[in-house]
PDB file of C-alpha atoms in Angstrom:
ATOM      1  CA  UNK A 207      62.893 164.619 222.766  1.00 50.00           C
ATOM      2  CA  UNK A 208      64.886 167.055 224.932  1.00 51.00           C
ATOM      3  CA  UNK A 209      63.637 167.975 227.958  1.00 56.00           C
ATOM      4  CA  UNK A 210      64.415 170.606 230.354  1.00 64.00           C
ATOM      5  CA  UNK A 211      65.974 172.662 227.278  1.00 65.00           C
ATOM      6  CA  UNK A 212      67.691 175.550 229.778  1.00 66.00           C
ATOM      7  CA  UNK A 213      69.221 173.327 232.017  1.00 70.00           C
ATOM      8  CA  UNK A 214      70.294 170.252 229.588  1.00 78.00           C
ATOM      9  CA  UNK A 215      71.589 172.981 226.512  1.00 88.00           C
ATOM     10  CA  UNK A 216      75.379 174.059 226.150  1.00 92.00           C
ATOM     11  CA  UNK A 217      76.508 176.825 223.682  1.00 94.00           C
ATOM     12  CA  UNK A 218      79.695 176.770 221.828  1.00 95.00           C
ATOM     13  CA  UNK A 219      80.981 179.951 219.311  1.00 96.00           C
ATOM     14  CA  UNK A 220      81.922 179.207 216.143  1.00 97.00           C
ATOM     15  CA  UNK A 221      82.772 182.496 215.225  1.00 97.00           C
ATOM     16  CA  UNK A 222      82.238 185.495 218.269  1.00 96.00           C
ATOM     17  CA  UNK A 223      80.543 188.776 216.679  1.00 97.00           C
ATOM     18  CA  UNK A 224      82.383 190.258 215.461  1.00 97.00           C
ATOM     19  CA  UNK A 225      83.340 192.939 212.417  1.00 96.00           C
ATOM     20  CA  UNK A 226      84.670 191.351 209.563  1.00 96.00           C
ATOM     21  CA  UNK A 227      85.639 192.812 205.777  1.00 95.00           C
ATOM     22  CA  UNK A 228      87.699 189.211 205.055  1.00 96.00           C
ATOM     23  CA  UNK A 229      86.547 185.612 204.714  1.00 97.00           C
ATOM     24  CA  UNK A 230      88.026 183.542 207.505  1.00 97.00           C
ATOM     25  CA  UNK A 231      88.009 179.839 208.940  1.00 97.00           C
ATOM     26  CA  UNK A 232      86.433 179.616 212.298  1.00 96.00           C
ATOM     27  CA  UNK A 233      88.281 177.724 215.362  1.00 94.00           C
ATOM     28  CA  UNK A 234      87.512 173.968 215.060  1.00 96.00           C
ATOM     29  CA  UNK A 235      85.179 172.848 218.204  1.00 96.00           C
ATOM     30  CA  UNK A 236      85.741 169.359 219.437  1.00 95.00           C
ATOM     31  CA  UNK A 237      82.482 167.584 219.999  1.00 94.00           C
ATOM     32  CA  UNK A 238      84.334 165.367 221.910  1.00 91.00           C
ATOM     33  CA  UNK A 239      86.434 165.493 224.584  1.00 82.00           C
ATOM     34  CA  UNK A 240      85.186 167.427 227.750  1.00 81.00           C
ATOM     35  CA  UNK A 241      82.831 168.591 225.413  1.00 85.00           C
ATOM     36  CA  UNK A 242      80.808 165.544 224.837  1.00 88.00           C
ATOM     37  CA  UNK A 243      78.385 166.598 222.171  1.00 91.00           C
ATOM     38  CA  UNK A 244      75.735 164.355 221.418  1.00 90.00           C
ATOM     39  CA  UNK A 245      72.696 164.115 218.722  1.00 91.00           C
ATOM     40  CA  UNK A 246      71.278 167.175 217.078  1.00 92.00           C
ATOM     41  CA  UNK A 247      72.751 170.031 217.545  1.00 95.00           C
ATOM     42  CA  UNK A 248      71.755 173.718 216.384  1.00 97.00           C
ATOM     43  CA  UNK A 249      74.048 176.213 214.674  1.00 98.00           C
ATOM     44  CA  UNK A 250      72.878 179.647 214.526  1.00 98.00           C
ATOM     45  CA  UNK A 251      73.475 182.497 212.265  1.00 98.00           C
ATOM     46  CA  UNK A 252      73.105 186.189 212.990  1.00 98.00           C
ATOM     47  CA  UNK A 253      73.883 189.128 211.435  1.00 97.00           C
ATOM     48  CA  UNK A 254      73.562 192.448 210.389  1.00 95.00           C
ATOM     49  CA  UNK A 255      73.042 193.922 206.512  1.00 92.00           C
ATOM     50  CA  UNK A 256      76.345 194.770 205.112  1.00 92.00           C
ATOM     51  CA  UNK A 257      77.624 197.810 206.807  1.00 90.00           C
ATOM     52  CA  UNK A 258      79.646 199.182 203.849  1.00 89.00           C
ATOM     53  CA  UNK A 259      80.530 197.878 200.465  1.00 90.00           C
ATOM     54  CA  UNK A 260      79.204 197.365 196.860  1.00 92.00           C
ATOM     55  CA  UNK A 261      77.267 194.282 196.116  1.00 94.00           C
ATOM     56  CA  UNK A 262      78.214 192.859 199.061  1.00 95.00           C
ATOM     57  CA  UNK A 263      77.545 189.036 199.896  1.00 96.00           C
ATOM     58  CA  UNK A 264      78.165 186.772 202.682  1.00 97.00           C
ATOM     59  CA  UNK A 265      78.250 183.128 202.413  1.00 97.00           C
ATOM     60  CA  UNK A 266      78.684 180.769 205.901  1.00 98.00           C
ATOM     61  CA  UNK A 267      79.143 177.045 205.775  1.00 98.00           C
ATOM     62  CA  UNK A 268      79.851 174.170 208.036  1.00 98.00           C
ATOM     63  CA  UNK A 269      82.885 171.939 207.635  1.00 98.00           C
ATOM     64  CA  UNK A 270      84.520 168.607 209.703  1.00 98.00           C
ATOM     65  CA  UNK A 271      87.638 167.622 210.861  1.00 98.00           C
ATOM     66  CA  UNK A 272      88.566 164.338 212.423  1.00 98.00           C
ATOM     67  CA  UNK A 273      92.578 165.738 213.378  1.00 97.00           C
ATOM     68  CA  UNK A 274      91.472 170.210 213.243  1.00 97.00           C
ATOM     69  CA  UNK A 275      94.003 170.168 210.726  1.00 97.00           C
ATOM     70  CA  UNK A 276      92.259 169.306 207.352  1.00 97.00           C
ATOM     71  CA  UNK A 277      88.652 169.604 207.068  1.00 98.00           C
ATOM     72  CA  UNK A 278      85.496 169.537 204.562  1.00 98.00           C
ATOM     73  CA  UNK A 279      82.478 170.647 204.080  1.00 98.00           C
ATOM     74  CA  UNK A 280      79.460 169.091 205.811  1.00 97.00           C
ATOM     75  CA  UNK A 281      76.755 168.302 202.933  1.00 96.00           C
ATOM     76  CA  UNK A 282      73.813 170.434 202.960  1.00 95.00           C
ATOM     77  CA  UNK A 283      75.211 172.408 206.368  1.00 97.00           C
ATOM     78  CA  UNK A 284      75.296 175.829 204.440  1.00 98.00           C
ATOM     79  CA  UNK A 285      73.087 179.110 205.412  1.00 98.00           C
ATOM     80  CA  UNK A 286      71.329 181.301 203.241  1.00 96.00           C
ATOM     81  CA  UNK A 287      73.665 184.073 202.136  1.00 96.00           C
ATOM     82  CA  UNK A 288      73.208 187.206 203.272  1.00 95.00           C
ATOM     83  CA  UNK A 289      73.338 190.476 201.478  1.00 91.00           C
ATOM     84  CA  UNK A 290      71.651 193.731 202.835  1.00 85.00           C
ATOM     85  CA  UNK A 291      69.280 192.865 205.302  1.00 91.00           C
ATOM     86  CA  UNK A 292      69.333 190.842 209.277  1.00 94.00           C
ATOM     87  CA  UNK A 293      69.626 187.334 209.184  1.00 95.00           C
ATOM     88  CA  UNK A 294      68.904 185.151 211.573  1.00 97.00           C
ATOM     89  CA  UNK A 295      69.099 181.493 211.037  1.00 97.00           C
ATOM     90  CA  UNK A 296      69.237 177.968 211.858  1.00 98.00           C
ATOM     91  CA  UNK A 297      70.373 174.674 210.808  1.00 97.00           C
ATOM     92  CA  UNK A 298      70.733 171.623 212.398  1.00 96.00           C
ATOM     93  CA  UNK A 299      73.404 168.207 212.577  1.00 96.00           C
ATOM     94  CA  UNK A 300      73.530 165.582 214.052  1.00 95.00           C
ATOM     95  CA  UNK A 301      76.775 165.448 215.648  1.00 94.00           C
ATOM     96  CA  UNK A 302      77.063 161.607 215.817  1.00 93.00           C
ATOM     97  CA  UNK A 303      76.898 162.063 212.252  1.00 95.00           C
ATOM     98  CA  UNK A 304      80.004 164.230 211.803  1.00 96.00           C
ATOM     99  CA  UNK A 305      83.705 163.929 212.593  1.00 97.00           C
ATOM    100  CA  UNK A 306      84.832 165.417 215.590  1.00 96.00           C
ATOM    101  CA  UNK A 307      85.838 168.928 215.320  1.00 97.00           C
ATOM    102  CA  UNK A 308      83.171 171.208 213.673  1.00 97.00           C
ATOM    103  CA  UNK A 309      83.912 175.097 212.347  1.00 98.00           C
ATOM    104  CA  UNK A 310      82.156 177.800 210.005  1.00 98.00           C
ATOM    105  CA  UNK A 311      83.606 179.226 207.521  1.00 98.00           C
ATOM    106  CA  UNK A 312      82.534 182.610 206.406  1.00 98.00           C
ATOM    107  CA  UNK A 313      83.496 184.031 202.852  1.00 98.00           C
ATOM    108  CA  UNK A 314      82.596 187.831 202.064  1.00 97.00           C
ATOM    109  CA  UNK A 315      82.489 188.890 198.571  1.00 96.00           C
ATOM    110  CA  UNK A 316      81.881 192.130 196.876  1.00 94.00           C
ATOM    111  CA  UNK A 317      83.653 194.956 195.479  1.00 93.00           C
ATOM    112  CA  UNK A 318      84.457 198.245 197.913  1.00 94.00           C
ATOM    113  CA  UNK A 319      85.524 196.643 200.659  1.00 93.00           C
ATOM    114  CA  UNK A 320      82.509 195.169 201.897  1.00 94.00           C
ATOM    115  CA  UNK A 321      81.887 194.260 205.580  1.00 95.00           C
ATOM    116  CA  UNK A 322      79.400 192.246 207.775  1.00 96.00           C
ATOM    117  CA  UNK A 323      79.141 191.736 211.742  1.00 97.00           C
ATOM    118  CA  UNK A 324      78.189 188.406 212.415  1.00 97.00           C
ATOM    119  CA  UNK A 325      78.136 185.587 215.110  1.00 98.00           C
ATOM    120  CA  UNK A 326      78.131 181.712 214.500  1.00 98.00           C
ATOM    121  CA  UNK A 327      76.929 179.454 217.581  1.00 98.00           C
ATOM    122  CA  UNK A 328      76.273 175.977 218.275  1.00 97.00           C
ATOM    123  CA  UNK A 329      73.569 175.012 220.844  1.00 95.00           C
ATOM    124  CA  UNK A 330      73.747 170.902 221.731  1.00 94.00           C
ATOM    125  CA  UNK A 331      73.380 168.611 224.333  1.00 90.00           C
ATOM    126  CA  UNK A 332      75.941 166.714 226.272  1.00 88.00           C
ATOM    127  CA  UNK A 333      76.222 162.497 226.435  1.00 77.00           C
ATOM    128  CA  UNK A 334      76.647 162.476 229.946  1.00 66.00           C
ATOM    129  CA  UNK A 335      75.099 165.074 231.770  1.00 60.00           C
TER     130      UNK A 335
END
């Protein structure tokens, strides 16, 4: 159990808000490193409805890396796609689970040049603190 959430949480950005009418690869995150990620971790979706477009649809997943160079999707680490409403949502991995570098991806389909703002964080705790 994790105690003394505000002072033992650190946030990382998988994607920053941001505007987008493209699907796009996020920057892989080491989990390592100076980082030192450890145990569950929460990634966090939020975003508005589509702000233009026809049909428009955005899917975000999670995907590993152990070199940031070639990476794969993490099984079941997918959010619920978004279409024209808010979301807001969370998943969770455990990132002694998953290979060291961790990014969304975000793919935006639709016809009319659709187009979603949108954020992707991470929330975990640190090995040594």
């Amino acid at each position: 159990m994790l105690h003394n959430l505000g002072s033992k949480s650190y946030l990382g950005t998988l994607f920053a808000n941001d505007s987008r009418t493209a699907s796009a690869n996020g920057t892989g995150f080491d989990l390592e490193g100076s980082n030192g990620a450890e145990g569950e971790a929460i990634i966090i979706l939020a975003s508005d409805a589509a702000s233009a477009g026809s049909s428009p649809t955005l899917d975000v997943k999670l995907q590993e890396s152990a070199d940031n160079s070639s990476f794969s999707d993490i099984s079941g680490a997918t959010f619920t796609q978004v279409t024209s409403s808010q979301a807001l949502e969370k998943i969770s991995i455990n990132t002694n689970d998953v290979k060291r570098y961790l990014r969304a991806v975000g793919t935006i389909g639709g016809t009319s040049s659709p187009a979603f703002t949108y954020a992707v964080a991470l929330v975990y705790g640190k090995k040594y603190d």
